[in-house]
Structures are given as C-alpha cells and as structure tokens.
XYZ file of C-alpha atoms in Angstrom:
635
model
C 35.006 -153.702 100.168
C 35.605 -149.958 99.852
C 32.833 -147.532 100.710
C 30.783 -146.242 97.801
C 28.937 -142.991 97.235
C 25.950 -145.259 96.605
C 26.049 -146.322 100.261
C 24.869 -142.838 101.269
C 22.250 -142.400 98.556
C 18.538 -142.773 99.249
C 15.971 -144.493 97.042
C 12.629 -142.717 97.125
C 10.947 -145.558 95.240
C 11.263 -148.043 98.108
C 9.694 -147.957 101.545
C 11.977 -150.738 102.813
C 14.458 -149.863 105.566
C 17.306 -151.297 103.485
C 19.908 -149.140 105.230
C 19.041 -150.795 108.567
C 18.724 -154.386 107.345
C 19.846 -156.053 104.119
C 18.642 -159.113 102.215
C 21.345 -161.790 102.039
C 19.297 -164.449 100.219
C 15.700 -165.136 99.265
C 13.961 -168.432 98.667
C 10.556 -168.756 97.012
C 8.223 -171.759 97.311
C 5.342 -171.136 94.913
C 2.236 -172.748 93.453
C 0.939 -171.168 90.225
C -2.852 -171.458 89.889
C -4.236 -170.337 86.520
C -7.885 -170.910 87.457
C -7.658 -168.423 90.316
C -4.928 -166.355 88.640
C -2.932 -166.567 91.825
C 0.578 -167.425 92.922
C 0.465 -168.724 96.473
C 3.296 -169.787 98.707
C 6.117 -168.652 100.907
C 9.157 -166.474 100.717
C 12.061 -166.976 103.101
C 14.013 -163.747 103.417
C 17.467 -164.186 104.931
C 18.340 -160.798 106.414
C 21.330 -159.207 108.138
C 20.920 -156.367 110.619
C 23.000 -153.277 109.836
C 22.518 -151.620 113.247
C 22.130 -152.420 116.904
C 18.600 -152.643 118.260
C 16.841 -153.470 114.994
C 13.236 -154.152 115.992
C 11.290 -153.438 112.795
C 11.613 -154.598 109.195
C 9.750 -152.717 106.471
C 9.339 -154.289 103.050
C 7.837 -153.264 99.724
C 4.518 -154.890 98.958
C 1.420 -154.162 96.869
C -2.320 -153.945 97.325
C -2.735 -157.020 95.091
C -0.366 -159.037 97.284
C -2.092 -160.591 100.304
C 0.264 -161.391 103.204
C -1.240 -164.162 105.355
C 1.413 -164.829 107.984
C 4.939 -163.839 109.020
C 7.132 -166.040 111.188
C 10.641 -165.991 112.570
C 11.989 -169.104 110.864
C 14.539 -169.852 113.579
C 12.106 -169.713 116.514
C 8.923 -170.505 114.548
C 7.345 -167.561 116.365
C 4.489 -165.770 114.613
C 5.295 -162.056 114.206
C 3.035 -159.017 114.115
C 2.751 -157.303 110.754
C 0.734 -154.500 109.195
C 0.255 -153.026 105.738
C 0.269 -149.273 105.185
C -0.159 -146.989 102.160
C 2.996 -145.878 100.372
C 2.494 -144.909 96.713
C 0.285 -145.670 93.720
C 2.713 -148.433 92.753
C 3.016 -150.153 96.127
C 2.353 -150.454 99.841
C 4.494 -150.804 102.956
C 4.673 -154.077 104.886
C 5.886 -153.526 108.456
C 7.046 -156.496 110.532
C 7.703 -156.195 114.261
C 10.539 -158.459 115.398
C 10.114 -160.468 118.600
C 13.355 -159.054 120.022
C 15.853 -156.390 118.904
C 18.650 -157.627 116.669
C 22.257 -156.461 117.089
C 24.389 -155.300 114.179
C 25.560 -158.271 112.085
C 22.795 -160.561 113.330
C 21.473 -162.920 110.648
C 17.855 -164.054 110.771
C 15.173 -165.390 108.428
C 11.614 -164.144 107.957
C 9.161 -166.748 106.682
C 6.286 -164.983 104.901
C 3.191 -166.716 103.563
C 1.382 -164.757 100.868
C -0.780 -164.813 97.754
C -0.004 -162.692 94.647
C -2.850 -162.113 92.213
C -3.155 -159.776 89.243
C -0.625 -157.137 90.214
C 1.267 -155.010 87.672
C 4.309 -157.268 87.938
C 2.349 -160.523 87.571
C 0.762 -160.821 84.139
C -1.840 -163.486 83.386
C -2.740 -164.202 79.775
C -5.766 -166.204 78.706
C -5.216 -168.684 75.856
C -6.651 -166.205 73.335
C -3.887 -163.726 74.260
C -1.108 -166.170 73.376
C 0.221 -166.988 69.936
C -1.083 -170.571 69.841
C -4.321 -169.765 71.721
C -4.433 -173.176 73.421
C -3.019 -172.688 76.921
C -2.783 -169.806 79.398
C 0.495 -168.010 80.053
C 1.906 -166.157 83.048
C 5.004 -164.019 83.375
C 6.472 -161.542 85.825
C 8.014 -158.193 84.943
C 10.059 -156.641 87.730
C 11.603 -153.507 86.280
C 11.415 -150.945 87.657
C 9.369 -151.363 90.857
C 6.896 -154.095 89.933
C 8.298 -157.178 91.673
C 6.792 -155.962 94.952
C 3.525 -157.266 93.508
C 5.205 -160.665 92.939
C 6.710 -161.118 96.412
C 7.348 -158.885 99.448
C 10.923 -157.653 99.257
C 13.393 -154.808 99.464
C 12.469 -153.576 96.000
C 15.470 -151.363 95.357
C 18.360 -151.939 92.945
C 20.696 -151.030 95.818
C 20.212 -154.487 97.327
C 21.637 -157.580 95.653
C 21.208 -161.178 96.731
C 21.207 -164.723 95.392
C 17.918 -166.597 95.234
C 16.383 -170.042 94.868
C 12.860 -171.184 94.141
C 10.463 -174.119 93.953
C 7.648 -173.600 91.445
C 4.655 -175.927 91.129
C 2.691 -175.515 87.880
C -0.227 -177.328 86.202
C 0.595 -180.499 84.291
C 1.634 -179.862 80.703
C 3.025 -176.400 81.385
C 6.655 -175.434 81.901
C 8.198 -172.953 84.352
C 11.430 -171.075 83.643
C 13.238 -168.441 85.718
C 16.174 -166.021 85.562
C 18.484 -168.506 87.247
C 21.724 -170.223 86.294
C 20.668 -173.741 87.321
C 17.351 -175.566 87.253
C 15.740 -178.977 87.443
C 12.465 -180.844 87.708
C 11.486 -183.736 89.964
C 14.841 -183.824 91.751
C 13.953 -182.057 95.016
C 10.890 -181.778 97.201
C 9.248 -178.450 97.906
C 7.904 -177.289 101.254
C 4.842 -179.524 100.869
C 6.986 -182.589 100.170
C 6.079 -182.653 96.463
C 8.871 -183.440 93.998
C 6.716 -182.799 90.900
C 7.877 -179.225 90.734
C 10.623 -177.092 89.212
C 13.651 -175.977 91.187
C 15.807 -172.960 90.350
C 18.937 -171.437 91.812
C 20.726 -168.175 90.999
C 24.238 -168.232 92.476
C 25.203 -164.710 91.340
C 23.809 -161.832 93.451
C 21.235 -159.725 91.594
C 18.864 -156.861 92.335
C 15.301 -157.886 93.124
C 13.831 -156.484 89.901
C 15.773 -159.138 87.946
C 14.024 -162.119 89.559
C 11.701 -163.325 86.800
C 9.314 -166.228 86.233
C 7.359 -167.396 83.185
C 4.944 -170.326 82.913
C 3.300 -171.599 79.758
C 3.196 -174.129 76.962
C 6.865 -173.717 76.128
C 9.188 -175.715 73.927
C 12.975 -175.453 74.021
C 15.523 -175.606 71.185
C 19.319 -175.182 71.382
C 20.759 -172.158 69.541
C 24.374 -172.305 70.722
C 26.822 -174.057 73.071
C 25.455 -172.214 76.121
C 22.113 -170.976 74.808
C 18.601 -172.203 74.075
C 15.436 -170.490 72.947
C 12.035 -171.042 74.601
C 8.775 -170.253 72.818
C 5.290 -171.512 72.150
C 5.241 -174.591 69.874
C 4.245 -172.699 66.701
C 7.013 -170.131 67.238
C 9.970 -172.132 68.510
C 11.350 -173.296 65.134
C 11.137 -169.755 63.704
C 12.859 -168.433 66.812
C 15.596 -171.047 66.560
C 16.239 -170.051 62.942
C 16.332 -166.359 63.934
C 18.874 -166.672 66.744
C 20.933 -169.741 65.899
C 24.456 -168.912 64.829
C 24.407 -165.307 66.078
C 23.883 -165.385 69.855
C 27.185 -167.108 70.574
C 28.931 -164.530 68.359
C 27.342 -161.771 70.452
C 28.445 -163.409 73.707
C 32.004 -163.940 72.551
C 32.276 -160.352 71.310
C 31.003 -159.140 74.693
C 33.593 -161.215 76.528
C 36.358 -159.874 74.270
C 35.343 -156.283 74.969
C 34.086 -156.366 78.567
C 35.487 -159.420 80.303
C 34.111 -162.763 81.513
C 30.453 -163.664 81.125
C 29.736 -164.723 84.725
C 26.192 -166.016 84.301
C 26.822 -169.438 82.741
C 23.751 -169.789 80.503
C 22.270 -167.246 78.123
C 18.782 -168.319 77.048
C 16.006 -166.435 75.295
C 12.250 -166.581 75.916
C 10.104 -165.329 73.037
C 7.119 -163.762 74.759
C 3.470 -163.585 73.670
C 2.575 -160.548 71.521
C 1.328 -158.395 74.422
C 4.768 -158.197 76.051
C 5.331 -154.420 76.416
C 9.102 -154.242 75.892
C 11.600 -155.056 73.171
C 13.500 -157.136 75.661
C 13.983 -157.537 79.392
C 17.488 -158.398 80.498
C 16.605 -160.967 83.151
C 19.897 -162.742 83.935
C 20.456 -166.007 82.072
C 17.026 -165.648 80.444
C 16.237 -162.623 78.291
C 12.530 -162.059 77.640
C 12.083 -160.704 74.081
C 9.190 -159.443 72.002
C 8.070 -161.722 69.157
C 8.409 -158.624 66.942
C 12.110 -159.396 66.494
C 11.385 -162.836 64.997
C 11.242 -161.422 61.473
C 12.780 -164.274 59.485
C 15.912 -162.480 58.294
C 17.812 -161.755 61.563
C 17.394 -158.011 60.844
C 16.325 -157.095 64.391
C 18.613 -159.406 66.368
C 20.508 -156.331 67.605
C 17.800 -156.208 70.297
C 19.466 -159.345 71.654
C 22.880 -157.641 71.498
C 21.448 -154.933 73.753
C 20.063 -157.412 76.273
C 23.265 -159.471 76.265
C 25.254 -156.304 76.977
C 23.126 -155.811 80.098
C 24.878 -158.937 81.413
C 27.741 -156.560 82.167
C 26.102 -153.126 82.402
C 22.979 -153.308 84.559
C 23.060 -156.865 85.835
C 26.706 -157.086 86.947
C 27.107 -153.401 87.854
C 23.751 -151.790 88.582
C 22.320 -148.307 89.108
C 21.759 -147.854 92.848
C 18.433 -146.103 92.317
C 16.229 -145.342 89.319
C 17.359 -141.722 89.092
C 20.687 -143.184 87.903
C 19.082 -145.315 85.180
C 21.501 -143.877 82.601
C 24.284 -145.960 84.174
C 22.395 -149.092 83.129
C 21.193 -147.956 79.732
C 23.786 -145.438 78.521
C 26.631 -147.893 79.075
C 24.572 -150.701 77.559
C 23.894 -148.653 74.415
C 27.613 -147.903 74.206
C 28.488 -151.560 74.780
C 25.903 -152.725 72.251
C 27.421 -150.477 69.614
C 30.962 -151.604 70.431
C 29.805 -155.200 69.831
C 28.142 -154.112 66.573
C 31.319 -152.332 65.496
C 33.381 -155.395 66.426
C 31.146 -157.729 64.392
C 29.839 -155.608 61.513
C 32.272 -152.695 61.143
C 32.174 -149.036 62.072
C 29.969 -147.774 59.166
C 27.157 -150.177 60.125
C 27.410 -149.219 63.798
C 27.390 -145.499 62.965
C 24.266 -145.919 60.835
C 22.499 -147.656 63.730
C 23.627 -144.845 66.065
C 22.197 -142.299 63.616
C 18.805 -143.970 64.022
C 19.208 -143.702 67.794
C 19.990 -139.999 67.555
C 16.840 -139.501 65.473
C 14.783 -141.122 68.256
C 16.426 -138.870 70.839
C 15.768 -135.771 68.740
C 12.072 -136.633 68.501
C 11.913 -137.148 72.235
C 13.699 -133.849 72.901
C 11.399 -132.004 70.470
C 8.356 -133.364 72.308
C 9.661 -132.725 75.822
C 11.539 -129.442 75.330
C 13.679 -128.729 78.385
C 11.669 -130.877 80.795
C 13.235 -132.960 83.542
C 12.700 -136.019 81.332
C 15.591 -134.814 79.160
C 18.057 -134.862 82.069
C 20.395 -137.801 82.571
C 19.968 -137.798 86.340
C 16.317 -137.771 87.338
C 15.497 -136.625 90.852
C 12.706 -138.994 91.829
C 10.502 -137.522 94.521
C 8.540 -139.742 96.867
C 5.484 -141.165 95.115
C 6.794 -140.700 91.572
C 6.692 -143.971 89.662
C 10.118 -144.585 88.071
C 8.371 -146.142 85.068
C 6.873 -142.719 84.301
C 10.393 -141.389 83.657
C 11.198 -144.091 81.083
C 12.324 -142.269 77.892
C 15.049 -142.266 75.224
C 17.189 -139.953 77.385
C 19.073 -142.506 79.522
C 19.696 -144.613 76.415
C 20.843 -142.144 73.765
C 21.960 -139.140 75.819
C 23.651 -141.645 78.111
C 25.394 -143.183 75.082
C 26.677 -139.759 74.063
C 28.033 -139.097 77.566
C 29.935 -142.386 77.542
C 31.310 -141.420 74.120
C 32.418 -138.099 75.636
C 34.134 -139.940 78.488
C 35.994 -141.967 75.880
C 36.876 -138.819 73.916
C 38.457 -137.218 77.027
C 40.249 -140.424 77.957
C 42.048 -140.909 74.637
C 45.222 -138.911 74.103
C 48.287 -139.031 71.880
C 46.517 -140.993 69.155
C 45.464 -143.890 71.383
C 42.877 -146.242 69.928
C 39.546 -147.298 71.413
C 41.064 -150.320 73.155
C 42.299 -148.008 75.950
C 38.712 -147.212 76.872
C 37.682 -150.849 76.412
C 40.314 -151.740 79.008
C 38.870 -149.085 81.326
C 35.400 -150.620 80.990
C 36.775 -154.045 81.893
C 38.455 -152.556 84.960
C 35.293 -150.609 85.929
C 33.190 -153.762 85.697
C 35.718 -155.763 87.686
C 35.937 -153.128 90.428
C 32.199 -152.723 90.940
C 30.929 -156.202 89.960
C 28.031 -157.511 92.068
C 27.516 -153.960 93.415
C 25.179 -151.025 92.790
C 26.661 -147.608 92.077
C 25.865 -143.962 91.359
C 27.523 -141.589 88.905
C 30.026 -140.346 91.493
C 31.380 -143.885 91.921
C 31.923 -144.065 88.164
C 33.635 -140.660 88.168
C 35.944 -141.592 91.045
C 37.247 -144.629 89.205
C 37.387 -142.789 85.874
C 39.614 -140.066 87.385
C 41.784 -142.707 89.009
C 42.175 -144.581 85.702
C 42.653 -141.446 83.579
C 44.382 -138.971 85.944
C 45.018 -136.457 83.145
C 41.275 -135.730 82.995
C 41.128 -134.517 86.591
C 44.560 -132.906 86.570
C 43.630 -130.887 83.493
C 40.165 -130.147 84.933
C 38.668 -131.470 81.707
C 35.599 -132.580 83.660
C 34.912 -128.944 84.560
C 35.243 -127.447 81.079
C 32.507 -124.770 80.774
C 29.478 -126.160 78.989
C 30.708 -129.742 79.401
C 30.810 -130.105 83.210
C 30.098 -133.674 84.306
C 27.571 -132.707 86.974
C 26.223 -129.297 86.052
C 25.758 -129.953 82.343
C 25.810 -133.657 81.587
C 23.894 -134.994 84.601
C 21.679 -132.088 85.612
C 21.021 -129.891 82.564
C 18.008 -130.695 80.364
C 18.052 -130.752 76.595
C 20.352 -131.918 73.833
C 23.778 -133.124 74.963
C 26.760 -130.761 74.511
C 28.823 -133.378 72.656
C 27.976 -135.644 69.749
C 30.270 -138.552 68.861
C 31.772 -138.758 65.406
C 29.536 -141.151 63.497
C 30.530 -139.849 60.069
C 31.750 -143.327 59.108
C 28.091 -144.079 58.493
C 27.917 -141.463 55.734
C 28.737 -144.011 53.039
C 25.528 -145.828 53.968
C 23.487 -142.666 54.637
C 24.425 -140.851 51.406
C 22.262 -143.047 49.124
C 19.361 -142.534 51.529
C 19.663 -138.761 51.579
C 19.849 -138.793 47.773
C 16.594 -140.714 47.512
C 14.499 -138.710 49.994
C 13.903 -135.660 47.695
C 12.255 -137.907 45.108
C 9.334 -138.231 47.506
C 9.387 -134.842 49.221
C 9.674 -132.708 46.075
C 7.260 -132.300 43.162
C 9.879 -131.095 40.683
C 10.093 -133.030 37.422
C 13.874 -133.252 37.571
C 13.644 -135.186 40.830
C 11.077 -137.544 39.374
C 13.431 -138.681 36.611
C 16.017 -140.127 39.018
C 16.359 -143.895 39.325
C 14.678 -145.437 42.329
C 16.744 -148.326 43.734
C 15.246 -151.570 44.963
C 15.802 -150.649 48.602
C 14.291 -153.882 49.926
C 17.020 -155.862 48.167
C 19.884 -153.388 48.055
C 19.765 -151.623 51.437
C 20.296 -152.721 55.022
C 17.403 -152.480 57.467
C 18.889 -149.400 59.128
C 19.174 -147.607 55.774
C 15.467 -148.244 55.224
C 14.676 -146.997 58.736
C 16.720 -143.826 58.168
C 14.850 -143.280 54.886
C 11.448 -143.669 56.561
C 12.474 -141.459 59.484
C 13.419 -138.745 56.997
C 10.078 -139.036 55.193
C 8.149 -138.975 58.471
C 10.014 -135.850 59.564
C 9.146 -134.116 56.267
C 5.512 -135.261 56.198
C 2.946 -134.467 55.004
C 4.459 -135.314 51.642
C 3.210 -133.982 48.296
C 0.303 -136.074 47.026
C 2.365 -137.452 44.167
C 5.212 -138.231 46.605
C 2.961 -140.402 48.736
C 1.538 -142.065 45.634
C 5.034 -142.796 44.334
C 6.106 -144.213 47.694
C 3.276 -146.746 47.551
C 4.007 -147.535 43.911
C 7.784 -148.005 44.288
C 7.873 -149.789 47.638
C 4.840 -152.046 48.118
C 6.839 -154.065 50.675
C 6.246 -151.262 53.197
C 2.633 -152.408 53.457
C 3.453 -156.109 53.791
C 6.712 -156.035 55.781
C 6.977 -158.246 58.878
C 9.704 -156.018 60.320
C 8.120 -154.157 63.234
C 10.523 -151.208 63.006
C 9.546 -150.692 59.364
C 5.852 -151.138 60.179
C 6.068 -148.547 62.965
C 7.535 -145.928 60.651
C 5.162 -146.789 57.830
C 2.194 -146.318 60.165
C 3.544 -142.931 61.273
C 3.813 -141.822 57.630
C 0.259 -143.035 56.971
C -1.021 -141.019 59.949
C 0.868 -137.831 59.088
C -0.292 -138.013 55.466
C -3.847 -139.049 56.402
C -3.871 -141.976 53.968
C -7.215 -143.393 55.035
C -6.985 -146.306 52.594
C -4.080 -147.612 54.701
C -5.519 -147.019 58.168
C -6.058 -150.779 58.144
C -2.256 -151.143 58.354
C -2.270 -149.196 61.623
C -5.047 -151.350 63.056
C -3.296 -154.565 61.999
C 0.040 -153.495 63.509
C -1.440 -152.393 66.827
C -3.460 -155.616 67.068
C -0.391 -157.754 66.306
C 1.683 -156.616 69.303
C 1.586 -154.535 72.487
C 5.141 -153.259 72.700
C 5.283 -149.899 74.494
C 7.928 -148.481 72.131
C 5.587 -148.983 69.161
C 2.154 -148.552 70.686
C 2.579 -145.354 72.680
C 4.021 -143.150 69.883
C 1.430 -144.287 67.351
C -1.382 -143.202 69.680
C 0.426 -139.910 70.249
C 0.529 -139.370 66.475
C -3.090 -140.467 65.950
C -4.584 -138.034 68.461
C -2.829 -135.185 66.633
C -4.210 -136.268 63.251
C -7.494 -135.911 61.381
C -10.847 -136.612 62.978
C -10.952 -139.948 61.158
C -7.639 -141.147 62.530
C -8.504 -139.801 66.009
C -11.647 -141.929 65.904
C -9.491 -144.869 64.808
C -7.369 -144.442 67.945
C -10.415 -144.966 70.156
C -11.654 -147.904 68.089
C -8.313 -149.728 68.119
C -7.802 -149.168 71.825
C -11.260 -150.615 72.504
C -10.411 -153.664 70.385
C -6.975 -154.278 71.915
C -7.118 -153.098 75.527
C -7.659 -156.595 76.953
C -4.404 -157.734 75.378
C -2.269 -154.817 76.566
C 0.019 -154.768 79.576
C -1.431 -152.717 82.429
C 1.233 -150.000 82.141
C 0.794 -149.617 78.381
C -2.976 -149.485 78.818
C -2.532 -146.698 81.359
C -0.332 -144.642 79.024
C -2.859 -144.927 76.179
C -5.742 -143.918 78.442
C -3.769 -140.829 79.480
C -3.098 -139.950 75.825
C -6.758 -140.363 74.857
C -7.988 -138.387 77.858
C -5.576 -135.530 77.228
C -6.865 -135.421 73.636
C -10.418 -135.344 75.037
C -11.253 -138.614 73.283
C -12.079 -140.430 76.503
C -13.668 -139.461 79.798
C-alpha cells in the first residue's frame, strides 16, 4: 500500500498513540442495564506495534467511562493503567505493557469497563420515546463521542473490523452498524446464548461503531434493506422508504461503484435524536422528522447512503478535513438526485443549500468556521466546528474540480469515472486533501501541467482550503431557474404593499409546487422579513397549510418567519415544533432567532428550553445554554 500524506498528519482530537500502535480488530462483550443506565462488559483490542520497544499504549476514554481492569489476553497478566486529563470531551487511558513489543508484534488488550451516561451513550426514559412504553438507548460516535462508549483509538485515521455480543433486557432488541447479526446462536463471555451477536467485516473508523436498543420492530423496504422503528412508527416508516431506497442504492452503484456493505437498513430514531441522519454503516440512524407521509424529505436518506462511499469507504483522516466526508457526499447526493429526478430538480435543491451557506457566512463573517480546512488545536472539540461550510462550500469545491477536469466538451461521466477510481484507490483508508490532489493531478494531468490549480484567486490550498468566506467559484445551477421563476414571481405579493401586486393570482403552492420550491419561497420571505402587515396577513390567509404542515423543513422556515414578524398569535407553532423534535439543525437556529427578537419571543425561548431540556441531546442542550447565556437570558 503506497504511503499517504495522511500517514504524516496528526490528530489533535485524540490522545491515543496511534502512530506507535494500531488497532487491528476490536471485540465488544456488553450487557445493557436500563435500571442503572450502564453498559458493562469487556473490550478486546487487537493491536499491532508500529515501532520497536513499544511499552505504553494510550487510549481515548471519558470521565463517565469507568475502567475496572486491563489484562494482556495472551498471558492473562493484569496490567497497570491510569487515567489522566486530556480535554473537556475526553480523558487519557494509559496502559503499561508487561514487556516492550517489537515492531509488527500483535497482541490483545482485554479491558473491563462500565460506560454510563456519557455524551456518546444516550439513555431515554419511556416518556422520551414515541410510544412512551419502554426505555431506549443509542450511541452516537461522531465526532469524538465513542470514547465514552468504549476505550479506543478515537481517531478517523484508524480503521478496523469489529464484532460484538450484546445482552439486553427481555422484550427489547439490539441492532448495530454491522453487516451480519444473529440471536441465540453463539455464547458470550459469560456462556449465555440469549444475546445478540454482530460482526462488521469491512474496516471502519471507530466513530462509526453504533448500537441502539429499544422496543423495535422491523419491516422490509427493499431486497437488501429493512426499516427499524418503534411499533407505532414502523408502518409509516415502511410506507415512507419502500420503493425508493433501492433506487438510491442502485443509482449510487451506477455513479460510484460497488456497494461493499451488503445490507442498507434504516433506524428511525426517537424525536430527541439531534441529527438529520447518522451514516453508521449498514444501519443509518435517521430523525423521525423525515417520516412526513409523502416521501418529500427522503433525500436525507440519499445523503446518508452516499456516505457509504464518501466518509465510510474513504474517510477524512482527522476532523480538520471534514469537508472530504461532507463536500463529496453533498456532491454525490446531488449526482444521485440528478440521475433520478433530472437536473432542474437537483439545481433547485442546490439553491436551497446555497441559501443555507449564505446565512451561515453572514453570521460568521470571515471566521475560521468559514474555511474548508479547520486547524483544530489541542482541546478544541471538533463538534464545535460543525457548520454548513464543509457541506456546501465543500460541494462547490468538488464542482470546481469537475469544472477544471472537463475539457473539449466532455460530459460529466468523465468526472464520475474519476470518482470511481478515487474511491477504488483509497477504499478502506483515511486521507487528507493532499492525497486527493495527488490522485486528481495524476488522473487529470492537464490541470497540473497548465497550473490551473494555482490560478490566482482559485488556488487549491491558499484560497479553497485556507481562505475564509464565500467560495471563489459557484457551479452553474441555472437549470433550476424554470422551477425558481414561479417562486420569485410570487414573493413580491407578500413583500410589497402595492395594489398592482395584490391583484396577481396566487397559485395553490401546496398542490402545484415541489417541496424545494416551497422552501425557496419561505427562505425568500424570511430573508425579506419583517413583511408588511398586510403581507403577513395574506400569507396566513392564502397558505393555511404552513401552520399545519408535518414537513419539518417547512415548519422550521415558518417558525423563523413568525419570529422575525413577531406574530405572537402563532408563537404556539414555535413551541409545538421545538417540543416535537430535538434535531440540532432545527433547534439551534430557532433559538438564535428568538434571542434576537422581541421581549415576548425572548421569554418564550427560556420557557420552551425549560420545558424541553430533559428531552434534548447533551450537545444540543449545551448549544442552547450558550445562546441563552450570551443573550443574558440565563445565568
């Protein structure tokens, strides 16, 4: 295997000595106890020394993870260990080996531990679930949270296969991000065969190991896919995803090459899940917000499926290179959309993405959070750098790479072929931008020969990776104009008080427009808010579905318009939406808008947070507290 630039790159977010010793395989043997809210058990870490004289192994751990014992599995010798401070998001576990290990030596550490209520291990009481009958537990590893689930080398630079035994209370089901599973077929460490067994035979980064336990039912949605959800949700989820997921997978294989993971299943999470989706291999965790009833938000699943190639197969080597995961996934998602729905539809969706990026850029100015490559200093939590930048600015950079690659009237398939080759070259590995550039120049030699990568104002490193602010190149998404034109024609009817505007026909947008046309319309109104009083009144009169919609993307934008126009009679819509879900993408911006609003809506922010904080993920709760404190609404 050729040497990568990634091999020389550090990862400030891990305290593991992963350059000296690497994980080859990990095996978990776990017992999930809901009464104690604990996961107890063992992890067997198969390691390979990368240097002569290795006498110390350091692993990522967490203050909520209690290590009880460490043994050398081969000799059964108990080893000395200690825990030391590292950062707010983790601690350092140091293990002294009984004798120095030479380069290439393989050995296994057997670690007994208990994980409790860490940020990566989320325990939900029955009241926090949809059905409110049984408790629920799930793990969330990205970015650096799995160190509170099990001691490990918690860096995306390290990839390994894993297996697991999981014992859960009777009546509950365990599922994991693995490509094979069973129940009652094998005995765990304690000799008990009444447990689940999982195996992942494709090497993955540690943050992608995921577990969920709850009252889950399973329904098939395709030849290699099923959906898992609580009993009251599973039939709705089946109807939402059946008939589309296999289309997404086949389109991905056509564009990017083989799907190596075998299964592609979906777990519909309880409402407090903080993300739209988490691309755990073989088992995407998704927000219930996308179960709308009309398949209008299933593109979230396209995004997570695309991570099967970009992110899971080829991975950013550290979190400063997050754009490699998300920028390529956004590009891949939109290629699948274009393949299935046509270029105008894809361009309209991309227009919505650009609007999100513009808002983010307007809020951040020229801060480091608008750079593609983030330099993560020691102690900085990678989750605090999570923004639209790696997604949408990353998408634009990939579009620019395609623009430079095409010559002499070549069509997009040339770049599709490059992506297949890139994925094949670096599959099962973790890379940095320079690895991408090396292969790109090799595949498209005219770019380097013509020094196109050094064109002033468009330099790959100086401008694209390291400069803050709006990207220097925007892809041509004008094909979406045919769908955007009716929207732009309608907007003045609600932003202008002139009589001539008021005479124009108002279409039935709920019936006649696509979801992304409606979102573009609402984005435009939010940007121009506050609206004239009669404009807001007309909006409510013409489109009552905005108040009753089950589509979370519509509800988000409607709530923003309500806040910016201080429509107190509809503050109840804000409360209802925030109480219905805990997704970070929806919750955080609404609080940011509320604290900038009237005294009444600022007071509402405090009230709603008080009512919902127990149901929020720890990270989301922390972001809201910061917003309220900065606005001097909380001590």
